[in-house]
XYZ file of N, CA and C in Angstrom:
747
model
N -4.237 9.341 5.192
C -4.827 8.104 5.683
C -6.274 8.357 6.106
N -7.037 7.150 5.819
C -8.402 7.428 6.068
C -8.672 7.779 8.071
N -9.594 8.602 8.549
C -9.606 8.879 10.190
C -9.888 7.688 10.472
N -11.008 6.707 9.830
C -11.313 5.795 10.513
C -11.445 4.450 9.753
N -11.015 3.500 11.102
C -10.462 2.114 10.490
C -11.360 0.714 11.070
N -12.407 -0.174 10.091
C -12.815 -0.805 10.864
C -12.202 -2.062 11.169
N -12.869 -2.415 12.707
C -12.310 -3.673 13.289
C -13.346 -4.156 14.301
N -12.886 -5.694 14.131
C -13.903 -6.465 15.215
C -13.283 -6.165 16.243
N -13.810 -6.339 17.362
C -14.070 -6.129 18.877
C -14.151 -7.430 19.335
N -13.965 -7.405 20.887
C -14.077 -8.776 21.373
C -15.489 -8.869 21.713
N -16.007 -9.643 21.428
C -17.143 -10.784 21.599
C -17.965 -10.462 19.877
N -16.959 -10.097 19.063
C -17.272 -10.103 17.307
C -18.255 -9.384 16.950
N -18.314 -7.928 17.581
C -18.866 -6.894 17.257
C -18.029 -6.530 16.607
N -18.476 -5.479 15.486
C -17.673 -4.618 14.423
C -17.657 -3.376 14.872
N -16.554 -2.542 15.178
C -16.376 -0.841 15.474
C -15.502 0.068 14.382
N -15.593 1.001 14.527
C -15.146 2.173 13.995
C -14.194 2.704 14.883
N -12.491 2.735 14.411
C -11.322 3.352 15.462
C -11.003 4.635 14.940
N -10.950 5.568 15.490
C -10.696 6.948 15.209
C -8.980 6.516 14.760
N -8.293 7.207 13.987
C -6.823 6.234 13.526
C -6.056 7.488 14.487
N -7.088 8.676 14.742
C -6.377 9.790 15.030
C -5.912 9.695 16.928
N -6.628 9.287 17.236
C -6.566 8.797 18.330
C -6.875 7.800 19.667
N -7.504 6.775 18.281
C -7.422 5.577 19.342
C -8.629 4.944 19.907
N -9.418 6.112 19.666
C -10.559 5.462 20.398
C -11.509 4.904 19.511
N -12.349 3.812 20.261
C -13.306 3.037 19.458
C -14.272 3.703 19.676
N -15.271 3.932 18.330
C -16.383 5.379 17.928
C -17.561 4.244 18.402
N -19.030 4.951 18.701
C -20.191 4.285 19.707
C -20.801 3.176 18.585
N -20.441 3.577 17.221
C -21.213 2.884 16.285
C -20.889 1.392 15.697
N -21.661 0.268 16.552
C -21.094 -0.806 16.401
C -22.121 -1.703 15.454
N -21.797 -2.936 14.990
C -22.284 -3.756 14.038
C -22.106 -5.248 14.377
N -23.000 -6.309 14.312
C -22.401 -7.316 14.334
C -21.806 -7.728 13.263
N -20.722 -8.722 13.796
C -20.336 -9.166 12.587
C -20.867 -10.397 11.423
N -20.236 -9.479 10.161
C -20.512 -10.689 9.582
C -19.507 -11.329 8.435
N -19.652 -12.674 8.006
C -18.533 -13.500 7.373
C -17.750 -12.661 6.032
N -18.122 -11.849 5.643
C -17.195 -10.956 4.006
C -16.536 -9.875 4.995
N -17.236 -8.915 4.537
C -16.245 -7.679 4.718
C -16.788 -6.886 5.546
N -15.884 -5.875 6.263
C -16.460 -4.557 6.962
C -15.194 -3.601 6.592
N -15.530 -2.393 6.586
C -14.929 -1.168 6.267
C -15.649 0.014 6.470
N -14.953 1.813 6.627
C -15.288 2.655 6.700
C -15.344 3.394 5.939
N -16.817 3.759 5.075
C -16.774 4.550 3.856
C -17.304 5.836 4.232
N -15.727 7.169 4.452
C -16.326 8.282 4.677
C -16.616 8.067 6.827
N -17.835 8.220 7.491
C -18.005 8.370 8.176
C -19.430 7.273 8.697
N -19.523 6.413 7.536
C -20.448 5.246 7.607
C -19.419 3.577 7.373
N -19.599 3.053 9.463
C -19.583 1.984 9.446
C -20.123 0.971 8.692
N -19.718 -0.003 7.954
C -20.344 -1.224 6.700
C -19.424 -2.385 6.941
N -20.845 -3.171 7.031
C -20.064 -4.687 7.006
C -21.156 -5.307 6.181
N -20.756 -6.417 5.244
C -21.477 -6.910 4.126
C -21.286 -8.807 4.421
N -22.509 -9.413 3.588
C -22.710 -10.936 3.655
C -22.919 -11.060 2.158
N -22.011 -11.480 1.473
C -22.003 -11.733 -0.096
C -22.481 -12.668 -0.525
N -22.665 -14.330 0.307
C -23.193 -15.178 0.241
C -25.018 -15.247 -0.364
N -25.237 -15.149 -1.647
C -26.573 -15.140 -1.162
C -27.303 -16.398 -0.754
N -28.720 -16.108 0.064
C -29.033 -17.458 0.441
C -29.321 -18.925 -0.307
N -29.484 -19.822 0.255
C -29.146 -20.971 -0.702
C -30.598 -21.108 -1.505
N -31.278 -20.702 -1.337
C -32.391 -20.732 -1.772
C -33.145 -19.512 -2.948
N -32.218 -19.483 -3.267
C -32.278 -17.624 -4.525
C -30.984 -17.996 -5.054
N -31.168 -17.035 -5.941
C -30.005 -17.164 -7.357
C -30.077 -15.530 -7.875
N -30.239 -14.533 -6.897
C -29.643 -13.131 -7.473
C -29.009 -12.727 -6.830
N -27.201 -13.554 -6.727
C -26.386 -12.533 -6.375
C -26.856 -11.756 -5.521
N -27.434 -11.649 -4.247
C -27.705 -10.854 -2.933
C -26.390 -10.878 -2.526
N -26.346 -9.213 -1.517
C -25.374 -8.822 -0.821
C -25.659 -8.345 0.091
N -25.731 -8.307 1.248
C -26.610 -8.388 2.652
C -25.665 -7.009 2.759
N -26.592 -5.755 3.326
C -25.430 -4.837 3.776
C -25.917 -3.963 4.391
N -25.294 -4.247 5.911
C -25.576 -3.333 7.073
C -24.673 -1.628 7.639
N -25.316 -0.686 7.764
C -24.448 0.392 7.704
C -24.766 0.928 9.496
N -24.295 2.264 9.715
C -24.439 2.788 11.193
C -23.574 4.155 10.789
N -23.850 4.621 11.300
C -22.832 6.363 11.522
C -21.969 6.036 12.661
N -20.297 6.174 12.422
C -19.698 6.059 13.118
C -20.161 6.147 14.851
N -20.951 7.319 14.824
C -21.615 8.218 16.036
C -22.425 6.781 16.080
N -23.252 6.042 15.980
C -24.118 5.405 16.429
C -25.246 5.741 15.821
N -25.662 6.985 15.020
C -26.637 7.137 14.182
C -27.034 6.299 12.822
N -28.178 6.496 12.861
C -28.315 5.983 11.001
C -28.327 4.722 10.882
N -28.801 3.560 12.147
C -28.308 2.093 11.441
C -29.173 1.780 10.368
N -29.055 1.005 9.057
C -29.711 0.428 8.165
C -29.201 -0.798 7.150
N -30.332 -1.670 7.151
C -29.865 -2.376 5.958
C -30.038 -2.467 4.966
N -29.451 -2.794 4.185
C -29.917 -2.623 2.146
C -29.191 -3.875 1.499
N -30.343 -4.058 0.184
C -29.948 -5.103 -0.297
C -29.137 -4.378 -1.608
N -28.253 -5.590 -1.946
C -27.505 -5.208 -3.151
C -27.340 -5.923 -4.102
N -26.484 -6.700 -5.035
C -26.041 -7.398 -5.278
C -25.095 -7.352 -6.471
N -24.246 -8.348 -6.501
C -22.920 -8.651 -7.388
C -23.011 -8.981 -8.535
N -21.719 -8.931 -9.047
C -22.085 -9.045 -10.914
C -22.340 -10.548 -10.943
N -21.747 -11.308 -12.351
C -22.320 -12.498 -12.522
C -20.645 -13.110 -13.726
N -20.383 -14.326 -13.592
C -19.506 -14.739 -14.776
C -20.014 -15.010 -15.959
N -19.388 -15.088 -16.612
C -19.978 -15.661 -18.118
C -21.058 -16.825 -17.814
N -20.660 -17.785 -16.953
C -21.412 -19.186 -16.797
C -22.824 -18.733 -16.003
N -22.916 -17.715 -15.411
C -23.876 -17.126 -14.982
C -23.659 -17.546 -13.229
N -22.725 -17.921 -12.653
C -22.285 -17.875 -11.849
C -22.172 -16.550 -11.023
N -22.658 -16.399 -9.672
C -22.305 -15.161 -8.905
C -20.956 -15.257 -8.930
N -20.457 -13.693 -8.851
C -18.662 -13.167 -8.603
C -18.903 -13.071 -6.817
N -20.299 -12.361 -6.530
C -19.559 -11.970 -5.034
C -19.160 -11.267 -4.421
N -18.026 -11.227 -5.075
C -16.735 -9.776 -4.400
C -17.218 -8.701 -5.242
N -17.155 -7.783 -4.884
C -17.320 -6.322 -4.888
C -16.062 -5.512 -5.542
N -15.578 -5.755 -5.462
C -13.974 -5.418 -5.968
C -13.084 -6.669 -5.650
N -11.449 -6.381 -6.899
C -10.886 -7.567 -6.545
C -10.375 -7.723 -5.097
N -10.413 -8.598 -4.652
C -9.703 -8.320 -3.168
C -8.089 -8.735 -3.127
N -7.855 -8.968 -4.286
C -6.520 -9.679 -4.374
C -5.919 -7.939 -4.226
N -5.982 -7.058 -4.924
C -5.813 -5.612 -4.871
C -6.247 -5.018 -3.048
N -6.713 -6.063 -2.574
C -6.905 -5.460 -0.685
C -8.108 -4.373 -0.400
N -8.488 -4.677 -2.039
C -9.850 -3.749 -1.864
C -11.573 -4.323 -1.836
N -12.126 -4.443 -0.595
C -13.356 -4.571 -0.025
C -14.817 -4.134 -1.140
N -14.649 -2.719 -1.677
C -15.647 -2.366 -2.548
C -14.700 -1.610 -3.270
N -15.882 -1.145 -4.482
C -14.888 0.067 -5.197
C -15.836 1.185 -5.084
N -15.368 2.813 -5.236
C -16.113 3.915 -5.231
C -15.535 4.951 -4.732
N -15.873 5.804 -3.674
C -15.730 7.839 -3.054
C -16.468 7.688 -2.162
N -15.959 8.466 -1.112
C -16.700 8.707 -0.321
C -17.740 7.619 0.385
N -19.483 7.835 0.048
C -19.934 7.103 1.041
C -20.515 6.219 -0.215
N -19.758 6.634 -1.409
C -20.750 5.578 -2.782
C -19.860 4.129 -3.211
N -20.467 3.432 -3.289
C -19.638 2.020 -3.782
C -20.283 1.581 -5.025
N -19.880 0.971 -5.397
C -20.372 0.383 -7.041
C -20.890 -1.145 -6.612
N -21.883 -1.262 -6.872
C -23.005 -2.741 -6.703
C -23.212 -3.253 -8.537
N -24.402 -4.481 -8.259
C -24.746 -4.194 -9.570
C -26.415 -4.297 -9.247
N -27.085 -4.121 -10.260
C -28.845 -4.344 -9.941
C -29.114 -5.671 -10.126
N -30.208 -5.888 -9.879
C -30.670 -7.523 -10.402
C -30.685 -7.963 -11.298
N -30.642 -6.917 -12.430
C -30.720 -7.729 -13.464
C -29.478 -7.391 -14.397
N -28.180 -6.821 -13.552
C -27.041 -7.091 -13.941
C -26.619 -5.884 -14.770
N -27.191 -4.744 -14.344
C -26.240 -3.141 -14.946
C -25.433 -3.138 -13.785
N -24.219 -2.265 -13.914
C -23.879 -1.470 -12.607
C -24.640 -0.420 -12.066
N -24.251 -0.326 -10.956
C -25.177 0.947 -10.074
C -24.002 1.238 -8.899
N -24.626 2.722 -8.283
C -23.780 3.576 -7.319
C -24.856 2.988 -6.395
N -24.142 2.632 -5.083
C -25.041 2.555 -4.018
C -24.593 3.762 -3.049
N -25.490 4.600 -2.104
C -25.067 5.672 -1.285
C -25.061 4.924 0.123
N -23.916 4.311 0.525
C -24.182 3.884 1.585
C -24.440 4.506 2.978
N -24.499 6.004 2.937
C -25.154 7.077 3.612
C -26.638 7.311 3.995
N -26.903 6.870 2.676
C -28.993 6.841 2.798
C -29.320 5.490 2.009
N -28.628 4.807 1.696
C -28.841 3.510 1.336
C -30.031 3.573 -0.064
N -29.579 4.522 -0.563
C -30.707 4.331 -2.168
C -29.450 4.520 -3.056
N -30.168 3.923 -3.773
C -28.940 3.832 -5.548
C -28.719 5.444 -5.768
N -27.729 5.825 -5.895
C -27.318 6.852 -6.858
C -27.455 6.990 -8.496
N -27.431 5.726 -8.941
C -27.604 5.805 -10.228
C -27.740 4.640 -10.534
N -28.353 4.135 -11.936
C -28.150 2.529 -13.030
C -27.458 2.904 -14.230
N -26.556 2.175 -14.685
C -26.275 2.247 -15.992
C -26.995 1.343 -16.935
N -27.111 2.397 -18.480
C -28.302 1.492 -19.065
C -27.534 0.745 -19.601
N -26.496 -0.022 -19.607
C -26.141 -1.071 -20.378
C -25.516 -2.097 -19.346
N -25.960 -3.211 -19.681
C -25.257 -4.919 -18.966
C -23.239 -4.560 -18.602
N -22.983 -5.032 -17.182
C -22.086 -4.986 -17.201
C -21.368 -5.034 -15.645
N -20.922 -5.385 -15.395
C -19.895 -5.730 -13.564
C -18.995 -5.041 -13.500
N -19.076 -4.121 -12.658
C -17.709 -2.938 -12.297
C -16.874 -4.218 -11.837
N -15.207 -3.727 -12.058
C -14.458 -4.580 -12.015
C -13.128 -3.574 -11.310
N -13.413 -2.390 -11.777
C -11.975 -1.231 -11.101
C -12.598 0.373 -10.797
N -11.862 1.029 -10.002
C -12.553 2.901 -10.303
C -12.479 3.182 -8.869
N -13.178 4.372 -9.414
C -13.914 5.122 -8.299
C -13.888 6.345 -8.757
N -13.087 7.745 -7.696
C -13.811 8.683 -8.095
C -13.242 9.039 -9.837
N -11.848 8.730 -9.997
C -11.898 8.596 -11.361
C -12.728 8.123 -12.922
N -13.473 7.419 -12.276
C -14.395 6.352 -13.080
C -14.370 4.928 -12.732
N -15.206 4.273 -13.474
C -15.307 2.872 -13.051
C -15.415 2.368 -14.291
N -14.706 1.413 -14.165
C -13.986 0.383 -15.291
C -15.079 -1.012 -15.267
N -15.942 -1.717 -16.215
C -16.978 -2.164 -16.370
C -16.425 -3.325 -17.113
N -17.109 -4.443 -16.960
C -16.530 -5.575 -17.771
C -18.018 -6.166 -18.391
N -18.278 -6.775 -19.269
C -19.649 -7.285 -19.611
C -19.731 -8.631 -18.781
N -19.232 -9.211 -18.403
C -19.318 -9.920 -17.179
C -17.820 -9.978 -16.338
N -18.039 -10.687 -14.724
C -17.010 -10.486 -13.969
C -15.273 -11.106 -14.718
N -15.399 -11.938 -15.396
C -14.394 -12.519 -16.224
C -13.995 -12.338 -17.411
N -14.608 -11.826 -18.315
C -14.635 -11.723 -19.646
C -15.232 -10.697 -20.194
N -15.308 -10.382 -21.635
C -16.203 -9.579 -22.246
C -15.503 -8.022 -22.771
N -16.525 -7.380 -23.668
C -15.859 -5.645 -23.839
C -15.872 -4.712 -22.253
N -14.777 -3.832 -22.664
C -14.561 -3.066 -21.480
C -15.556 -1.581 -21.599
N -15.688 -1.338 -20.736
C -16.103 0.229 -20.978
C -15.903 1.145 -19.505
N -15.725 2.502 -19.558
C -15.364 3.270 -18.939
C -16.722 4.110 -18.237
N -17.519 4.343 -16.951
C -18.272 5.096 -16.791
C -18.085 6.169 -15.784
N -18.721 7.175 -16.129
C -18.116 8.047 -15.088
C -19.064 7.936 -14.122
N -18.162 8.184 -12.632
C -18.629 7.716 -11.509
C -19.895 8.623 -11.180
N -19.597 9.578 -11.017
C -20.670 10.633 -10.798
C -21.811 10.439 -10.758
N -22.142 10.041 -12.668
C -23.203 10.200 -13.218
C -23.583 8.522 -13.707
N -22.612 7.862 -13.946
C -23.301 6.506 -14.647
C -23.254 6.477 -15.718
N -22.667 7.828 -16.566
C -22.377 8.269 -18.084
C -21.665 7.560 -18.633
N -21.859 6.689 -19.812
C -20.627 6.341 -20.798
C -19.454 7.152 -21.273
N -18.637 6.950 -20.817
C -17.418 7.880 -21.607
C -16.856 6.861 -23.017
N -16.455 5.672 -22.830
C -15.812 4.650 -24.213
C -16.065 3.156 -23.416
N -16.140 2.676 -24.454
C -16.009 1.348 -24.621
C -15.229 0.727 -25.757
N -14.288 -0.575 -25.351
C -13.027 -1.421 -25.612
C -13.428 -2.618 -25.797
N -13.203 -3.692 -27.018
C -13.341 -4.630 -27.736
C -12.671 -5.567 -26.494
N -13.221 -6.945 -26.169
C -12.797 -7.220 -25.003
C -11.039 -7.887 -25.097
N -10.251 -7.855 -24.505
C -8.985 -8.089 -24.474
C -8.716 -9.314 -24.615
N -9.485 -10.271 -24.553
C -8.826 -11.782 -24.174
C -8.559 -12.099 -23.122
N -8.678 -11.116 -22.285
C -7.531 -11.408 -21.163
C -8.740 -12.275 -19.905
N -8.967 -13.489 -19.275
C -9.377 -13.497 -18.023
C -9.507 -13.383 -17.147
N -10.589 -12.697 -16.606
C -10.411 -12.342 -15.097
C -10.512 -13.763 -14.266
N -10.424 -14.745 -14.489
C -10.210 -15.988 -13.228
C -8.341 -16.370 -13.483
N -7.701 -15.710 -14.857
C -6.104 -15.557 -14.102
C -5.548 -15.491 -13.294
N -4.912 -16.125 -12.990
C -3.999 -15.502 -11.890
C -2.882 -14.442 -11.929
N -2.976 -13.710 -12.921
C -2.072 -12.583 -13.372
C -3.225 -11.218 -13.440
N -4.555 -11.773 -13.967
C -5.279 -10.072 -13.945
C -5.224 -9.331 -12.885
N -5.094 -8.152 -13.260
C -4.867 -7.168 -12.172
C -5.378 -5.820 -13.228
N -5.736 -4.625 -12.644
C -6.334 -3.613 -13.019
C -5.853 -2.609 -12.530
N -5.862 -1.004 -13.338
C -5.775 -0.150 -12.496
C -6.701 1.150 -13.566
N -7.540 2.176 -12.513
C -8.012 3.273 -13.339
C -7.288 4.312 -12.568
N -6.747 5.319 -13.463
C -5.945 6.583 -12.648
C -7.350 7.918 -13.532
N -6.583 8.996 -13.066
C -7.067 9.948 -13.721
C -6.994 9.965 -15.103
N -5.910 9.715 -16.007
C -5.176 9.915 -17.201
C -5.499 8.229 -17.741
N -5.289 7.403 -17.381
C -5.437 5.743 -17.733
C -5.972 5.118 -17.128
N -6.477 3.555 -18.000
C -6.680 2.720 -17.791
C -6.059 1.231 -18.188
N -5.510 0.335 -17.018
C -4.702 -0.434 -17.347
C -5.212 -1.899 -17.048
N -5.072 -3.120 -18.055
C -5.518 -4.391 -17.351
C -4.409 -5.474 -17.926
N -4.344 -6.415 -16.815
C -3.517 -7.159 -17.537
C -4.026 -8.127 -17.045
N -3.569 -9.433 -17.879
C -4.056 -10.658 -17.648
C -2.771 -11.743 -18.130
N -3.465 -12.853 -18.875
C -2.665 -13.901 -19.357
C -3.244 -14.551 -20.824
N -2.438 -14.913 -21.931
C -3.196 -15.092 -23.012
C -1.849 -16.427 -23.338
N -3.000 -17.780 -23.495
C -1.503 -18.749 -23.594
C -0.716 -18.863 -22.423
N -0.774 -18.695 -20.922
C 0.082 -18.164 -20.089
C 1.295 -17.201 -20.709
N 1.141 -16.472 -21.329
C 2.169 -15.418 -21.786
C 1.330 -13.877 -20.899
N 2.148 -13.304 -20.149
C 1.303 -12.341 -19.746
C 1.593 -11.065 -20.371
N -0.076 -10.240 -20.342
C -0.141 -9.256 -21.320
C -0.495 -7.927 -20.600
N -0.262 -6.999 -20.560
C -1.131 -5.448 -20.080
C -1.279 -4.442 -21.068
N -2.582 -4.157 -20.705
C -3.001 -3.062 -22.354
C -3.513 -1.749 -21.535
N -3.040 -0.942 -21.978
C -2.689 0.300 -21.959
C -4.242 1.496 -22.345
N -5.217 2.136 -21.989
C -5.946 3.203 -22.595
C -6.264 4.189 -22.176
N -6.600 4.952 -22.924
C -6.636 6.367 -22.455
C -7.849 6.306 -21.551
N -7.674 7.015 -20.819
C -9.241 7.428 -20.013
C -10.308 8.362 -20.411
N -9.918 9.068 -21.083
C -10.381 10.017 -21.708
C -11.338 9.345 -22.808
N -10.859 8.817 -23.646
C -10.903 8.345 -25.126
C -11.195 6.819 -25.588
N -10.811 6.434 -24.832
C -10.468 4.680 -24.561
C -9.544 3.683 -25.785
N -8.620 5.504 -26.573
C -7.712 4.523 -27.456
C -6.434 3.720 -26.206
N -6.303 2.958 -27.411
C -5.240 1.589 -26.584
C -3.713 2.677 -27.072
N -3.197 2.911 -25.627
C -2.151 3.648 -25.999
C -0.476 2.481 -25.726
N -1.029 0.763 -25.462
C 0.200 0.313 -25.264
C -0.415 -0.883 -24.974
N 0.197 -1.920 -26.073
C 0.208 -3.408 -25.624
C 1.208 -4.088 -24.968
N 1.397 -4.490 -23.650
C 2.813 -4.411 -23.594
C 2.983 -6.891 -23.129
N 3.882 -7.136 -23.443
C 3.827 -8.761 -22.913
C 4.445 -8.655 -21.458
N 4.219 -8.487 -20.464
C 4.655 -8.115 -19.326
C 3.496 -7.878 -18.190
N 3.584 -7.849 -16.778
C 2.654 -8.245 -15.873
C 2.902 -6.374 -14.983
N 1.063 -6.158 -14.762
C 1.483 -4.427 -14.358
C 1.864 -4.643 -13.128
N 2.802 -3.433 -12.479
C 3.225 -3.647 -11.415
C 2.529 -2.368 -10.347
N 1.712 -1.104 -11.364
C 1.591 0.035 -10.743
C 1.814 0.587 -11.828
N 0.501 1.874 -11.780
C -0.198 2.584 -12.510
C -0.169 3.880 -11.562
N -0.178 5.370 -12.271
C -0.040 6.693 -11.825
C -0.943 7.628 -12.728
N -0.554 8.614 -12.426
C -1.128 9.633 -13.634
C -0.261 10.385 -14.806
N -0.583 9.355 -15.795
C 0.246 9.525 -16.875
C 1.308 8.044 -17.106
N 1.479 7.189 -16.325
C 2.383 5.822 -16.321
C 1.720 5.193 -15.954
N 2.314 3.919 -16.525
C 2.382 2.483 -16.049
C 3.772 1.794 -15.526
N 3.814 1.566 -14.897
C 5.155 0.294 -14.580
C 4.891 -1.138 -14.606
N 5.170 -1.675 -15.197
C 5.074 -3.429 -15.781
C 6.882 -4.056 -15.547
N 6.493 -5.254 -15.220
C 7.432 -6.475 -14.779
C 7.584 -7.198 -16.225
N 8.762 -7.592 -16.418
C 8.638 -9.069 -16.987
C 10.517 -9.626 -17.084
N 10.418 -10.772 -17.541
C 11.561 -11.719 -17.565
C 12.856 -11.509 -18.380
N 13.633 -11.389 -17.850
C 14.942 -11.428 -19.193
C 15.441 -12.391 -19.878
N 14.548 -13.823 -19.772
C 14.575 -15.142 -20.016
C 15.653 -15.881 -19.521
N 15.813 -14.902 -18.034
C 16.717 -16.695 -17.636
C 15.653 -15.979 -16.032
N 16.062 -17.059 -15.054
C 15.085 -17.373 -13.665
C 15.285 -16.492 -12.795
N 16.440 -15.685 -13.051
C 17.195 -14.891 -11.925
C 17.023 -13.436 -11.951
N 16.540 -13.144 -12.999
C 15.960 -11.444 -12.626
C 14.357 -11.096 -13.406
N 14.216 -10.301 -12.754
C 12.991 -9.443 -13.247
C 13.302 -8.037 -13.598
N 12.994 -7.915 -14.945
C 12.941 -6.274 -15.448
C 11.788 -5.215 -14.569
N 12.034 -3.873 -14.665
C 11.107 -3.559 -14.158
C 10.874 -1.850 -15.203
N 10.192 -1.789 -15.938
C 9.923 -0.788 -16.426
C 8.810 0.451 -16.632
N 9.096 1.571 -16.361
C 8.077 2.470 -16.278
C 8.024 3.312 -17.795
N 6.972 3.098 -17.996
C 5.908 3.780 -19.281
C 5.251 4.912 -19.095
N 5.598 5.637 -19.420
C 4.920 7.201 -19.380
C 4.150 7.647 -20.676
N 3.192 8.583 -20.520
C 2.230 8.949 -21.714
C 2.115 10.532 -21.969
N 2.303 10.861 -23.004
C 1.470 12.350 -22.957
C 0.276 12.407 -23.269
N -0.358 13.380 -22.785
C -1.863 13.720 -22.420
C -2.715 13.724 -24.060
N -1.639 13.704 -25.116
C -2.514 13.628 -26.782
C -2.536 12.378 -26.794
């Protein structure tokens, strides 16, 4: 479990709780309306809203060292939909996840819509990728890239570096579903969505980015080396539940 867990305070300051023992750490934040979390040993709370008066996806984002050191702010900002609409979120949150990334790095995008590593430690980019595209899943495994937040070819970059490893013909599948869901492990990459409302999850290597499994079924949980996917036995009263395993060729 991560040591430290953030939370508002009474009178809606943001703190840092040691999980180990309880106490609230000196490094506080005000709050603000999206998110706060602890990446590593740097307090972050973010304003996704950008102002009404601009149109680049701004992401307001304030940091602090647990200790009370280091406060700073940095600008960021979010991918974009097909319609050219801001996404916003940083990761899906339906998955309970705030940003995606390691340690003190999260995945942003630039202004003019590559992904990028932000260091929310010293608050400068870690890296740009040279090609158009909205992280959508990852971290230290890699980060899973969509050509926009909803739609488009997939591609795989490694986190590290910002390196292309593969890119995937886009699935069909929508990310404004209510069935997409994602997962990147070490060994795979998994997305599922809805096509026709029939739901679908496709299966690829991480390595390689061949499609190792089309399956009509909704993912339930992804590992290293499996998938487990849901689906219907066509009557109302049960759900299958099956796990898919891969070898490493």
């Amino acid at each position: 479990a991560a040591p430290y867990l953030a939370a508002t305070e009474r009178g809606g300051t943001v703190g840092a709780i040691d999980t180990r023992t309880g106490v609230v750490q000196s490094g506080q934040l005000g709050a603000r309306p999206w998110y706060r979390l602890v990446a590593d040993r740097t307090l972050v709370v973010t304003d996704n809203d950008p102002p009404g008066n601009e149109s680049r996806c701004t992401v307001a984002v304030a940091s602090v060292q647990v200790d009370g050191t280091n406060p700073r702010t940095t600008t960021a900002f979010s991918g974009r939909h097909e319609d050219n609409s801001c996404e916003r979120n940083l990761a899906d949150t339906d998955n309970g996840q705030a940003a995606l990334g390691s340690g003190t790095r999260i995945a942003v995008s630039s202004v003019d819509g590559r992904p990028q590593v932000l260091d929310l430690a010293t608050g400068t980019i870690a890296w740009t990728a040279a090609a158009p595209g909205v992280p959508i899943d990852g971290g230290a495994n890699g980060l899973l890239v969509r050509r926009h937040a909803d739609t488009g070819d997939l591609a795989l970059l490694d986190f590290a570096s910002g390196q292309q490893r593969w890119t995937a013909p886009d699935t069909g599948l929508s990310g404004t579903s209510a069935s997409w869901n994602s997962a990147v492990t070490d060994r795979l990459v998994a997305v599922a969505g809805a096509v026709d409302d029939h739901p679908v999850v496709a299966v690829y290597d991480s390595d390689t980015g061949r499609l190792r499994g089309r399956f009509p079924s909704w993912l339930a949980g992804a590992g290293d080396g499996w998938v487990a996917v849901t689906h219907g036995n066509g009557t109302a009263d049960q759900l299958i539940v099956e796990f898919w395993s891969f070898s490493s060729r």
